[in-house]
């Protein structure tokens, strides 16, 4: 069940990223993410009413700290994309978000089964294949440095979420979205860029945020109940969903190795689930 929650998170976050890509092509990326966090905070407040959730100071702080780290991670990843390209940023961030929590889990005593280990290897290899797109790359050193920073911040955020209690329910998700929103509003204000999307894009931005908020809530529920390594690998496969949606809805080109990667992700996730 926890791995399935991670896989569900990948699907929802992949949908969120597709909406984010749509809006970011027509407006500032940071404005898009700030708007999305509004939608994400709104849906987590709804979940607080539906899901039994106990308030503890420790869980609230862990959620808020993870939110600040996610905002830092996104900012670093965007900067890597801006100064270099996705050919640098995407594989590095994907590797950190899938392997970082797995290494943490093993170091704290988790021991996946043989089937799960094979599934993890196949899924991560497929993820890296799927996100590789040949591009002209500039500022390689700077792009790598910011991508590593983003990957480390994502990993740290996941580790903090793993330390939240099952009884806390959706409170870590709520404080995470709130902290991330405050951080983004501060950044956009400091940089003098719009803090919310124009009316023509606002619905898409909020929809992406709602999908992302539901995805993060599913992920938090997964790591609260199961091995963080396996759940995190299942929850890190969202770029594959975004790529598939872009191919279907935007007529993006799917390279042969990306198709192989997507098939490997599906096979690997199945092995992790049954393992």
PDB file of C-alpha atoms in Angstrom, residues 16 56 76 83 109 264:
ATOM      1  CA  UNK A  16       0.891  19.205 -11.752  1.00  0.00           C
ATOM      2  CA  UNK A  56       1.874  18.152  17.288  1.00  0.00           C
ATOM      3  CA  UNK A  76      17.817  25.931  -7.612  1.00  0.00           C
ATOM      4  CA  UNK A  83      21.629  29.029 -17.030  1.00  0.00           C
ATOM      5  CA  UNK A 109      18.089  -0.222   8.491  1.00  0.00           C
ATOM      6  CA  UNK A 264      11.215   0.342 -17.692  1.00  0.00           C
TER       7      UNK A 264
END
